[in-house]
Tab-separated table of N, CA and C and ligand atoms in Angstrom:
chain	number	residue	atom	x	y	z
A	250	MET	N	0.842	-1.205	0.000
A	250	MET	CA	0.000	0.000	0.000
A	250	MET	C	0.872	1.248	0.000
A	251	ILE	N	0.728	2.042	-1.051
A	251	ILE	CA	1.515	3.269	-1.133
A	251	ILE	C	0.803	4.386	-0.365
A	252	ASN	N	-0.529	4.321	-0.426
A	252	ASN	CA	-1.344	5.252	0.344
A	252	ASN	C	-1.487	6.647	-0.222
A	253	ASN	N	-1.444	6.746	-1.529
A	253	ASN	CA	-1.850	8.016	-2.129
A	253	ASN	C	-3.369	8.077	-1.913
A	254	HIS	N	-3.892	9.269	-1.907
A	254	HIS	CA	-5.347	9.332	-1.715
A	254	HIS	C	-6.041	9.102	-3.068
A	255	ILE	N	-6.605	7.913	-3.242
A	255	ILE	CA	-7.274	7.590	-4.504
A	255	ILE	C	-8.786	7.816	-4.313
A	256	PRO	N	-9.353	8.744	-5.068
A	256	PRO	CA	-10.795	8.976	-4.881
A	256	PRO	C	-11.617	7.817	-5.425
A	257	LYS	N	-12.791	7.612	-4.855
A	257	LYS	CA	-13.733	6.630	-5.403
A	257	LYS	C	-14.450	7.273	-6.580
A	258	TRP	N	-14.871	6.427	-7.517
A	258	TRP	CA	-15.619	6.954	-8.665
A	258	TRP	C	-16.846	7.707	-8.175
A	259	ASP	N	-17.083	8.822	-8.831
A	259	ASP	CA	-18.125	9.731	-8.404
A	259	ASP	C	-18.839	10.204	-9.686
A	260	ASP	N	-20.134	10.426	-9.614
A	260	ASP	CA	-20.865	10.854	-10.817
A	260	ASP	C	-20.339	12.168	-11.393
A	261	SER	N	-19.677	12.958	-10.539
A	261	SER	CA	-19.131	14.215	-11.067
A	261	SER	C	-17.999	13.951	-12.065
A	262	PHE	N	-17.460	12.714	-12.087
A	262	PHE	CA	-16.405	12.366	-13.055
A	262	PHE	C	-16.998	12.002	-14.416
A	263	SER	N	-18.303	11.767	-14.445
A	263	SER	CA	-18.925	11.287	-15.680
A	263	SER	C	-18.845	12.334	-16.791
A	264	VAL	N	-18.517	11.880	-18.017
A	264	VAL	CA	-18.529	12.786	-19.168
A	264	VAL	C	-19.871	12.683	-19.897
A	265	GLY	N	-20.733	11.778	-19.435
A	265	GLY	CA	-22.051	11.648	-20.048
A	265	GLY	C	-22.093	10.654	-21.190
A	266	ASN	N	-21.074	9.811	-21.297
A	266	ASN	CA	-21.059	8.766	-22.329
A	266	ASN	C	-20.652	7.466	-21.630
A	267	ASP	N	-21.519	6.459	-21.701
A	267	ASP	CA	-21.280	5.230	-20.936
A	267	ASP	C	-19.972	4.537	-21.293
A	268	ARG	N	-19.705	4.447	-22.597
A	268	ARG	CA	-18.512	3.717	-23.025
A	268	ARG	C	-17.237	4.370	-22.456
A	269	ILE	N	-17.185	5.703	-22.555
A	269	ILE	CA	-16.000	6.413	-22.060
A	269	ILE	C	-15.970	6.416	-20.530
A	270	ASP	N	-17.134	6.555	-19.909
A	270	ASP	CA	-17.172	6.498	-18.437
A	270	ASP	C	-16.646	5.147	-17.929
A	271	HIS	N	-17.027	4.054	-18.599
A	271	HIS	CA	-16.530	2.746	-18.179
A	271	HIS	C	-15.013	2.668	-18.287
A	272	GLN	N	-14.502	3.220	-19.358
A	272	GLN	CA	-13.039	3.202	-19.532
A	272	GLN	C	-12.358	4.046	-18.457
A	273	HIS	N	-12.935	5.206	-18.151
A	273	HIS	CA	-12.351	6.054	-17.102
A	273	HIS	C	-12.413	5.361	-15.739
A	274	GLN	N	-13.529	4.676	-15.488
A	274	GLN	CA	-13.653	3.941	-14.223
A	274	GLN	C	-12.588	2.864	-14.127
A	275	TYR	N	-12.367	2.179	-15.244
A	275	TYR	CA	-11.375	1.110	-15.238
A	275	TYR	C	-9.958	1.679	-15.043
A	276	PHE	N	-9.711	2.803	-15.679
A	276	PHE	CA	-8.405	3.457	-15.530
A	276	PHE	C	-8.168	3.813	-14.056
A	277	LEU	N	-9.195	4.387	-13.420
A	277	LEU	CA	-9.089	4.733	-11.999
A	277	LEU	C	-8.865	3.474	-11.154
A	278	SER	N	-9.533	2.374	-11.513
A	278	SER	CA	-9.375	1.138	-10.735
A	278	SER	C	-7.955	0.563	-10.887
A	279	LEU	N	-7.347	0.774	-12.057
A	279	LEU	CA	-5.956	0.312	-12.235
A	279	LEU	C	-5.008	1.094	-11.326
A	280	ILE	N	-5.250	2.387	-11.202
A	280	ILE	CA	-4.404	3.218	-10.331
A	280	ILE	C	-4.584	2.763	-8.873
A	281	GLU	N	-5.838	2.524	-8.507
A	281	GLU	CA	-6.133	2.077	-7.144
A	281	GLU	C	-5.480	0.717	-6.864
A	282	TYR	N	-5.583	-0.168	-7.843
A	282	TYR	CA	-5.014	-1.507	-7.689
A	282	TYR	C	-3.490	-1.437	-7.511
A	283	LEU	N	-2.866	-0.578	-8.309
A	283	LEU	CA	-1.416	-0.398	-8.193
A	283	LEU	C	-1.073	0.121	-6.792
A	284	ASP	N	-1.802	1.129	-6.367
A	284	ASP	CA	-1.542	1.738	-5.058
A	284	ASP	C	-1.698	0.723	-3.920
A	285	GLU	N	-2.700	-0.156	-4.055
A	285	GLU	CA	-2.971	-1.121	-2.982
A	285	GLU	C	-2.059	-2.338	-3.003
A	286	SER	N	-1.572	-2.690	-4.212
A	286	SER	CA	-0.827	-3.949	-4.343
A	286	SER	C	0.638	-3.854	-3.965
A	287	VAL	N	1.149	-2.637	-3.996
A	287	VAL	CA	2.588	-2.488	-3.832
A	287	VAL	C	2.950	-2.122	-2.390
A	288	ASP	N	3.950	-2.806	-1.867
A	288	ASP	CA	4.538	-2.362	-0.600
A	288	ASP	C	6.055	-2.510	-0.708
A	289	SER	N	6.743	-2.321	0.384
A	289	SER	CA	8.210	-2.287	0.304
A	289	SER	C	8.812	-3.634	-0.110
A	290	ASN	N	8.014	-4.722	-0.026
A	290	ASN	CA	8.546	-6.034	-0.423
A	290	ASN	C	8.300	-6.372	-1.900
A	291	THR	N	7.538	-5.523	-2.573
A	291	THR	CA	7.209	-5.828	-3.973
A	291	THR	C	8.437	-5.629	-4.857
A	292	SER	N	8.679	-6.578	-5.757
A	292	SER	CA	9.868	-6.450	-6.599
A	292	SER	C	9.661	-5.327	-7.619
A	293	PRO	N	10.713	-4.537	-7.888
A	293	PRO	CA	10.596	-3.442	-8.856
A	293	PRO	C	10.166	-3.956	-10.227
A	294	ALA	N	10.567	-5.194	-10.581
A	294	ALA	CA	10.186	-5.743	-11.885
A	294	ALA	C	8.671	-5.884	-11.982
A	295	PHE	N	8.065	-6.353	-10.900
A	295	PHE	CA	6.607	-6.509	-10.908
A	295	PHE	C	5.910	-5.153	-11.003
A	296	VAL	N	6.421	-4.169	-10.263
A	296	VAL	CA	5.844	-2.819	-10.326
A	296	VAL	C	5.925	-2.295	-11.754
A	297	LYS	N	7.074	-2.528	-12.385
A	297	LYS	CA	7.265	-2.082	-13.773
A	297	LYS	C	6.217	-2.731	-14.686
A	298	HIS	N	5.923	-4.012	-14.470
A	298	HIS	CA	4.920	-4.710	-15.296
A	298	HIS	C	3.521	-4.133	-15.087
A	299	MET	N	3.232	-3.747	-13.853
A	299	MET	CA	1.922	-3.121	-13.600
A	299	MET	C	1.848	-1.755	-14.265
A	300	LEU	N	2.943	-1.022	-14.247
A	300	LEU	CA	2.967	0.289	-14.916
A	300	LEU	C	2.802	0.106	-16.428
A	301	ASP	N	3.404	-0.962	-16.964
A	301	ASP	CA	3.244	-1.253	-18.398
A	301	ASP	C	1.773	-1.503	-18.723
A	302	GLU	N	1.084	-2.207	-17.834
A	302	GLU	CA	-0.339	-2.503	-18.037
A	302	GLU	C	-1.144	-1.196	-18.101
A	303	ILE	N	-0.841	-0.281	-17.191
A	303	ILE	CA	-1.545	1.006	-17.176
A	303	ILE	C	-1.252	1.796	-18.455
A	304	LEU	N	-0.005	1.768	-18.873
A	304	LEU	CA	0.374	2.494	-20.093
A	304	LEU	C	-0.374	1.932	-21.312
A	305	LEU	N	-0.455	0.606	-21.396
A	305	LEU	CA	-1.167	-0.023	-22.522
A	305	LEU	C	-2.652	0.333	-22.486
A	306	TYR	N	-3.207	0.354	-21.297
A	306	TYR	CA	-4.625	0.696	-21.193
A	306	TYR	C	-4.857	2.153	-21.586
A	307	ALA	N	-3.948	3.036	-21.173
A	307	ALA	CA	-4.074	4.451	-21.525
A	307	ALA	C	-4.017	4.619	-23.045
A	308	ARG	N	-3.137	3.879	-23.707
A	308	ARG	CA	-3.051	3.942	-25.177
A	308	ARG	C	-4.366	3.505	-25.814
A	309	PHE	N	-4.896	2.401	-25.326
A	309	PHE	CA	-6.166	1.883	-25.830
A	309	PHE	C	-7.276	2.917	-25.645
A	310	HIS	N	-7.333	3.482	-24.449
A	310	HIS	CA	-8.382	4.451	-24.127
A	310	HIS	C	-8.276	5.699	-25.007
A	311	PHE	N	-7.062	6.203	-25.193
A	311	PHE	CA	-6.880	7.393	-26.022
A	311	PHE	C	-7.307	7.100	-27.456
A	312	CYS	N	-7.002	5.896	-27.924
A	312	CYS	CA	-7.392	5.497	-29.271
A	312	CYS	C	-8.928	5.521	-29.385
A	313	SER	N	-9.628	5.003	-28.378
A	313	SER	CA	-11.100	5.028	-28.372
A	313	SER	C	-11.621	6.455	-28.469
A	314	GLU	N	-11.050	7.334	-27.625
A	314	GLU	CA	-11.528	8.725	-27.617
A	314	GLU	C	-11.257	9.408	-28.949
A	315	GLU	N	-10.064	9.186	-29.483
A	315	GLU	CA	-9.705	9.852	-30.740
A	315	GLU	C	-10.576	9.350	-31.888
A	316	ASN	N	-10.896	8.065	-31.892
A	316	ASN	CA	-11.777	7.537	-32.944
A	316	ASN	C	-13.156	8.168	-32.866
A	317	MET	N	-13.628	8.363	-31.627
A	317	MET	CA	-14.939	8.981	-31.449
A	317	MET	C	-14.908	10.437	-31.922
A	318	MET	N	-13.819	11.127	-31.608
A	318	MET	CA	-13.683	12.528	-32.037
A	318	MET	C	-13.631	12.632	-33.553
A	319	GLU	N	-12.969	11.674	-34.172
A	319	GLU	CA	-12.864	11.649	-35.635
A	319	GLU	C	-14.260	11.420	-36.224
A	320	GLN	N	-14.958	10.477	-35.633
A	320	GLN	CA	-16.305	10.135	-36.105
A	320	GLN	C	-17.234	11.358	-36.086
A	321	TYR	N	-17.127	12.145	-35.003
A	321	TYR	CA	-18.016	13.310	-34.871
A	321	TYR	C	-17.368	14.606	-35.354
A	322	GLU	N	-16.226	14.480	-36.034
A	322	GLU	CA	-15.508	15.635	-36.595
A	322	GLU	C	-15.353	16.764	-35.566
A	323	TYR	N	-14.871	16.378	-34.400
A	323	TYR	CA	-14.664	17.337	-33.300
A	323	TYR	C	-13.602	18.367	-33.689
A	324	ALA	N	-13.943	19.645	-33.512
A	324	ALA	CA	-13.030	20.731	-33.907
A	324	ALA	C	-11.737	20.711	-33.087
A	325	GLY	N	-11.823	20.196	-31.851
A	325	GLY	CA	-10.635	20.186	-30.990
A	325	GLY	C	-9.825	18.906	-31.098
A	326	TYR	N	-10.093	18.128	-32.141
A	326	TYR	CA	-9.435	16.818	-32.289
A	326	TYR	C	-7.895	16.898	-32.222
A	327	ASN	N	-7.307	17.767	-33.049
A	327	ASN	CA	-5.835	17.818	-33.103
A	327	ASN	C	-5.229	18.239	-31.765
A	328	ARG	N	-5.873	19.223	-31.145
A	328	ARG	CA	-5.370	19.704	-29.858
A	328	ARG	C	-5.468	18.593	-28.808
A	329	HIS	N	-6.594	17.902	-28.795
A	329	HIS	CA	-6.804	16.848	-27.803
A	329	HIS	C	-5.830	15.693	-28.020
A	330	LYS	N	-5.631	15.340	-29.282
A	330	LYS	CA	-4.697	14.254	-29.620
A	330	LYS	C	-3.281	14.604	-29.140
A	331	LYS	N	-2.938	15.872	-29.286
A	331	LYS	CA	-1.617	16.336	-28.830
A	331	LYS	C	-1.494	16.203	-27.306
A	332	LEU	N	-2.572	16.519	-26.588
A	332	LEU	CA	-2.560	16.379	-25.119
A	332	LEU	C	-2.360	14.909	-24.733
A	333	HIS	N	-3.007	14.003	-25.467
A	333	HIS	CA	-2.819	12.571	-25.208
A	333	HIS	C	-1.354	12.177	-25.418
A	334	GLU	N	-0.784	12.673	-26.525
A	334	GLU	CA	0.617	12.338	-26.810
A	334	GLU	C	1.534	12.827	-25.693
A	335	GLN	N	1.243	14.043	-25.186
A	335	GLN	CA	2.080	14.595	-24.105
A	335	GLN	C	1.975	13.732	-22.842
A	336	LEU	N	0.751	13.294	-22.522
A	336	LEU	CA	0.568	12.455	-21.325
A	336	LEU	C	1.317	11.134	-21.476
A	337	LEU	N	1.214	10.518	-22.652
A	337	LEU	CA	1.895	9.241	-22.872
A	337	LEU	C	3.413	9.412	-22.813
A	338	HIS	N	3.870	10.524	-23.390
A	338	HIS	CA	5.304	10.806	-23.386
A	338	HIS	C	5.810	10.977	-21.947
A	339	GLU	N	5.053	11.753	-21.166
A	339	GLU	CA	5.461	12.046	-19.790
A	339	GLU	C	5.434	10.785	-18.919
A	340	VAL	N	4.390	9.978	-19.055
A	340	VAL	CA	4.309	8.793	-18.199
A	340	VAL	C	5.370	7.766	-18.622
A	341	THR	N	5.649	7.688	-19.917
A	341	THR	CA	6.700	6.772	-20.392
A	341	THR	C	8.050	7.183	-19.802
A	342	ARG	N	8.296	8.500	-19.810
A	342	ARG	CA	9.547	9.030	-19.250
A	342	ARG	C	9.644	8.685	-17.758
A	343	LYS	N	8.534	8.825	-17.049
A	343	LYS	CA	8.539	8.524	-15.617
A	343	LYS	C	8.764	7.032	-15.348
A	344	ILE	N	8.187	6.182	-16.204
A	344	ILE	CA	8.364	4.738	-16.026
A	344	ILE	C	9.826	4.353	-16.272
A	345	ILE	N	10.436	4.971	-17.270
A	345	ILE	CA	11.857	4.696	-17.537
A	345	ILE	C	12.696	5.136	-16.324
A	346	HIS	N	12.378	6.310	-15.801
A	346	HIS	CA	13.109	6.797	-14.609
A	346	HIS	C	12.930	5.847	-13.430
A	347	PHE	N	11.697	5.339	-13.289
A	347	PHE	CA	11.447	4.386	-12.204
A	347	PHE	C	12.347	3.157	-12.385
A	348	SER	N	12.453	2.669	-13.617
A	348	SER	CA	13.292	1.487	-13.891
A	348	SER	C	14.753	1.743	-13.549
A	349	MET	N	15.143	3.027	-13.662
A	349	MET	CA	16.544	3.371	-13.373
A	349	MET	C	16.714	3.839	-11.926
A	350	ASN	N	15.678	3.573	-11.097
A	350	ASN	CA	15.697	3.989	-9.687
A	350	ASN	C	15.764	5.491	-9.492
A	351	LYS	N	15.273	6.227	-10.493
A	351	LYS	CA	15.342	7.685	-10.377
A	351	LYS	C	13.989	8.315	-10.091
A	352	ALA	N	12.956	7.490	-9.965
A	352	ALA	CA	11.633	8.047	-9.678
A	352	ALA	C	10.952	7.204	-8.614
A	353	GLU	N	10.190	7.880	-7.792
A	353	GLU	CA	9.427	7.194	-6.747
A	353	GLU	C	8.073	6.787	-7.308
A	354	LEU	N	7.635	5.595	-6.959
A	354	LEU	CA	6.330	5.145	-7.436
A	354	LEU	C	5.216	6.074	-6.952
A	355	ALA	N	5.324	6.568	-5.727
A	355	ALA	CA	4.285	7.470	-5.200
A	355	ALA	C	4.107	8.689	-6.109
A	356	ASP	N	5.203	9.195	-6.673
A	356	ASP	CA	5.117	10.355	-7.564
A	356	ASP	C	4.418	9.984	-8.872
A	357	ILE	N	4.678	8.776	-9.356
A	357	ILE	CA	4.031	8.330	-10.599
A	357	ILE	C	2.526	8.194	-10.370
A	358	ILE	N	2.165	7.635	-9.223
A	358	ILE	CA	0.739	7.486	-8.913
A	358	ILE	C	0.085	8.869	-8.803
A	359	GLU	N	0.795	9.783	-8.190
A	359	GLU	CA	0.303	11.162	-8.069
A	359	GLU	C	0.085	11.773	-9.453
A	360	PHE	N	1.030	11.523	-10.346
A	360	PHE	CA	0.917	12.035	-11.721
A	360	PHE	C	-0.300	11.431	-12.434
A	361	LEU	N	-0.477	10.110	-12.305
A	361	LEU	CA	-1.611	9.428	-12.948
A	361	LEU	C	-2.936	9.976	-12.408
A	362	LEU	N	-2.966	10.234	-11.118
A	362	LEU	CA	-4.182	10.770	-10.503
A	362	LEU	C	-4.492	12.175	-10.983
A	363	SER	N	-3.469	13.014	-11.061
A	363	SER	CA	-3.748	14.389	-11.475
A	363	SER	C	-4.136	14.402	-12.955
A	364	TRP	N	-3.609	13.479	-13.742
A	364	TRP	CA	-4.021	13.319	-15.143
A	364	TRP	C	-5.496	12.947	-15.162
A	365	PHE	N	-5.868	11.979	-14.340
A	365	PHE	CA	-7.264	11.561	-14.300
A	365	PHE	C	-8.159	12.731	-13.907
A	366	LEU	N	-7.762	13.463	-12.874
A	366	LEU	CA	-8.623	14.517	-12.334
A	366	LEU	C	-8.653	15.779	-13.193
A	367	THR	N	-7.617	16.018	-13.972
A	367	THR	CA	-7.631	17.243	-14.785
A	367	THR	C	-8.009	16.959	-16.239
A	368	HIS	N	-7.312	16.043	-16.893
A	368	HIS	CA	-7.618	15.764	-18.302
A	368	HIS	C	-9.045	15.237	-18.468
A	369	THR	N	-9.403	14.279	-17.642
A	369	THR	CA	-10.718	13.642	-17.776
A	369	THR	C	-11.842	14.646	-17.518
A	370	ILE	N	-11.695	15.375	-16.432
A	370	ILE	CA	-12.767	16.286	-16.049
A	370	ILE	C	-12.863	17.482	-16.988
A	371	ASN	N	-11.714	18.038	-17.373
A	371	ASN	CA	-11.777	19.240	-18.207
A	371	ASN	C	-11.854	18.935	-19.690
A	372	GLU	N	-10.839	18.238	-20.191
A	372	GLU	CA	-10.719	18.060	-21.648
A	372	GLU	C	-11.720	17.050	-22.212
A	373	ASP	N	-11.835	15.902	-21.556
A	373	ASP	CA	-12.737	14.875	-22.094
A	373	ASP	C	-14.192	15.344	-22.025
A	374	LYS	N	-14.517	16.037	-20.946
A	374	LYS	CA	-15.884	16.540	-20.795
A	374	LYS	C	-16.217	17.549	-21.886
A	375	MET	N	-15.222	18.380	-22.222
A	375	MET	CA	-15.420	19.417	-23.237
A	375	MET	C	-15.878	18.800	-24.557
A	376	PHE	N	-15.263	17.682	-24.919
A	376	PHE	CA	-15.642	17.000	-26.172
A	376	PHE	C	-17.088	16.518	-26.096
A	377	HIS	N	-17.415	15.850	-24.991
A	377	HIS	CA	-18.765	15.268	-24.898
A	377	HIS	C	-19.839	16.360	-24.791
A	378	GLU	N	-19.450	17.504	-24.159
A	378	GLU	CA	-20.382	18.639	-24.114
A	378	GLU	C	-20.664	19.151	-25.519
A	379	SER	N	-19.620	19.130	-26.358
A	379	SER	CA	-19.769	19.669	-27.715
A	379	SER	C	-20.734	18.839	-28.570
A	380	LEU	N	-20.988	17.601	-28.150
A	380	LEU	CA	-21.887	16.733	-28.923
A	380	LEU	C	-23.361	17.031	-28.646
A	381	LYS	N	-23.579	17.776	-27.546
A	381	LYS	CA	-24.978	18.011	-27.160
A	381	LYS	C	-25.640	19.093	-27.999
B	236	FE2	FE1	-10.213	10.031	-21.221
B	237	FE2	FE1	-8.736	12.489	-23.546
């Protein structure tokens, strides 16, 4: 248990689309699972594998969102896609640092959480609002 404060899913996180909400819920559950599963006895290799799982899921999720934006010809598509690329780039960099013992897992979890709380609530919601 790392003990970052992981919020429980709340309706205020909803973007108003079931498919995307389910993906966001799952993303949050992966962060929670990572936070709960790791303690000082956990091997760094295993932690790295869990981080890889989160990274793969984030890629999948971004692909889903971008396909939906393409489908609805969202005006903010390019900007949003760029934000996704920046998040993936940053988390990849942090995972590499973790592998080299240069980053604390607690900081990575903090980063994933702030991504969830800011990107999801602000940027993802903006797209779904535009569909109304
Ligand atoms: Fe999202
Ligand atoms: Fe997004």
